[in-house]
Amino acid sequence: AQSVTQPDIHITVSEGASLELRCNYSYGATPYLFWYVQSPGQGLQLLLKYFSGDTLVQGIKGFEAEFKRSQSSFNLRKPSVHWSDAAEYFCADFAGNAGNMLTFGGGTRLMVKP
Amino acid sequence: DAGVTQSPTHLIKTRGQQVTLRCSPKSGHDTVSWYQQALGQGPQFIFQYYEEEERQRGNFPDRFSGHQFPNYSSELNVNALLLGDSALYLCASSLVAATEAFFGQGTRLTVV
């Protein structure tokens, strides 16, 4: 069964500092990978997605992610964090040939220090 | 475009009761999926509906059931509620052949 792992439960960064959130997937075939953001009590907003092609994908709000097949990773990055980026971030894998369901990691809670 | 809308936003139920949650998909979408997100965890797939039929189901008991209407809206029903059913229930809509899903704001269910 496929799985998605986010090794960091909590991360705290200072405003203006760079950010990298880790994500590892286990699905064998070419994965379809996503990063979502969730503010407290809210639903999920899609930040970016990777299906194929260029391994560095750009998303909204200045986020980017890099797909590395050799490391089974899809890490999310941002060069300069803003206080409004404080939220929960979820990495997800899409199992297209297993019923179109998303498998989510456990999430990483980002806190931003002023 | 109203996006994905869910109702109610919050509700409180007693153990053993039954609950119905509702979801209206994004305009033009024909597929609805439901996810359960327990506190501090990632969302877990419950099931997906397309053409008014359950297309795929996650590892949830039969107490969880659903329905999709001709206008593509959907309901999630949970019978014999347990304390462990307390969670944020998320609805996601998409096109059947698409990989990108759009999520609603969720319904916060508390079972006491």
Short mmCIF file of C-alpha atoms in Angstrom, two decimals, chain A residues 32 34 36 38 41-46 49 51 88 90 94 96 98-107, chain B residues 33 35 37 40-45 48 55-56 88 90 96-106 108:
data_model
loop_
_atom_site.label_atom_id
_atom_site.label_comp_id
_atom_site.label_asym_id
_atom_site.label_seq_id
_atom_site.Cartn_x
_atom_site.Cartn_y
_atom_site.Cartn_z
CA TYR A 32 1.18 12.27 -8.68
CA PHE A 34 0.59 17.43 -4.10
CA TYR A 36 -1.82 21.39 0.48
CA GLN A 38 -4.61 24.21 5.93
CA GLY A 41 -10.37 25.22 11.24
CA GLN A 42 -10.28 25.51 7.47
CA GLY A 43 -10.27 23.20 4.50
CA LEU A 44 -7.32 22.39 2.29
CA GLN A 45 -5.88 24.74 -0.32
CA LEU A 46 -3.69 23.35 -3.09
CA LYS A 49 1.31 19.61 -7.83
CA PHE A 51 2.56 14.92 -12.42
CA GLU A 88 -0.46 23.04 8.69
CA PHE A 90 0.13 18.28 4.01
CA PHE A 94 -2.73 10.41 -5.77
CA GLY A 96 -4.95 7.13 -9.90
CA ALA A 98 -6.38 2.58 -7.22
CA GLY A 99 -9.59 4.54 -7.25
CA ASN A 100 -8.62 8.18 -7.47
CA MET A 101 -8.00 8.61 -3.76
CA LEU A 102 -5.51 10.93 -2.14
CA THR A 103 -3.21 9.52 0.53
CA PHE A 104 -2.03 12.21 2.92
CA GLY A 105 0.95 12.46 5.19
CA GLY A 106 0.46 13.31 8.84
CA GLY A 107 1.17 16.97 8.28
CA SER B 33 -14.92 12.32 -2.29
CA TYR B 35 -12.31 12.46 3.95
CA GLN B 37 -9.50 14.34 9.51
CA GLY B 40 -3.66 16.40 14.65
CA GLN B 41 -3.74 13.96 11.74
CA GLY B 42 -3.88 14.05 7.97
CA PRO B 43 -7.16 13.45 6.15
CA GLN B 44 -8.14 9.84 5.50
CA PHE B 45 -10.16 8.77 2.47
CA GLN B 48 -15.83 8.51 -3.56
CA ARG B 55 -16.70 4.17 -6.84
CA GLN B 56 -14.03 3.54 -4.24
CA LEU B 88 -13.35 17.38 10.64
CA LEU B 90 -13.90 17.20 4.32
CA VAL B 96 -13.81 11.89 -12.84
CA ALA B 97 -10.80 11.85 -15.14
CA ALA B 98 -8.90 14.52 -13.27
CA THR B 99 -6.29 14.23 -10.58
CA GLU B 100 -6.83 17.61 -8.91
CA ALA B 101 -9.44 17.86 -6.18
CA PHE B 102 -10.91 20.97 -4.62
CA PHE B 103 -11.79 20.86 -0.94
CA GLY B 104 -14.59 22.45 1.04
CA GLN B 105 -14.13 24.09 4.42
CA GLY B 106 -15.27 20.98 6.22
CA ARG B 108 -16.57 19.81 12.42
#
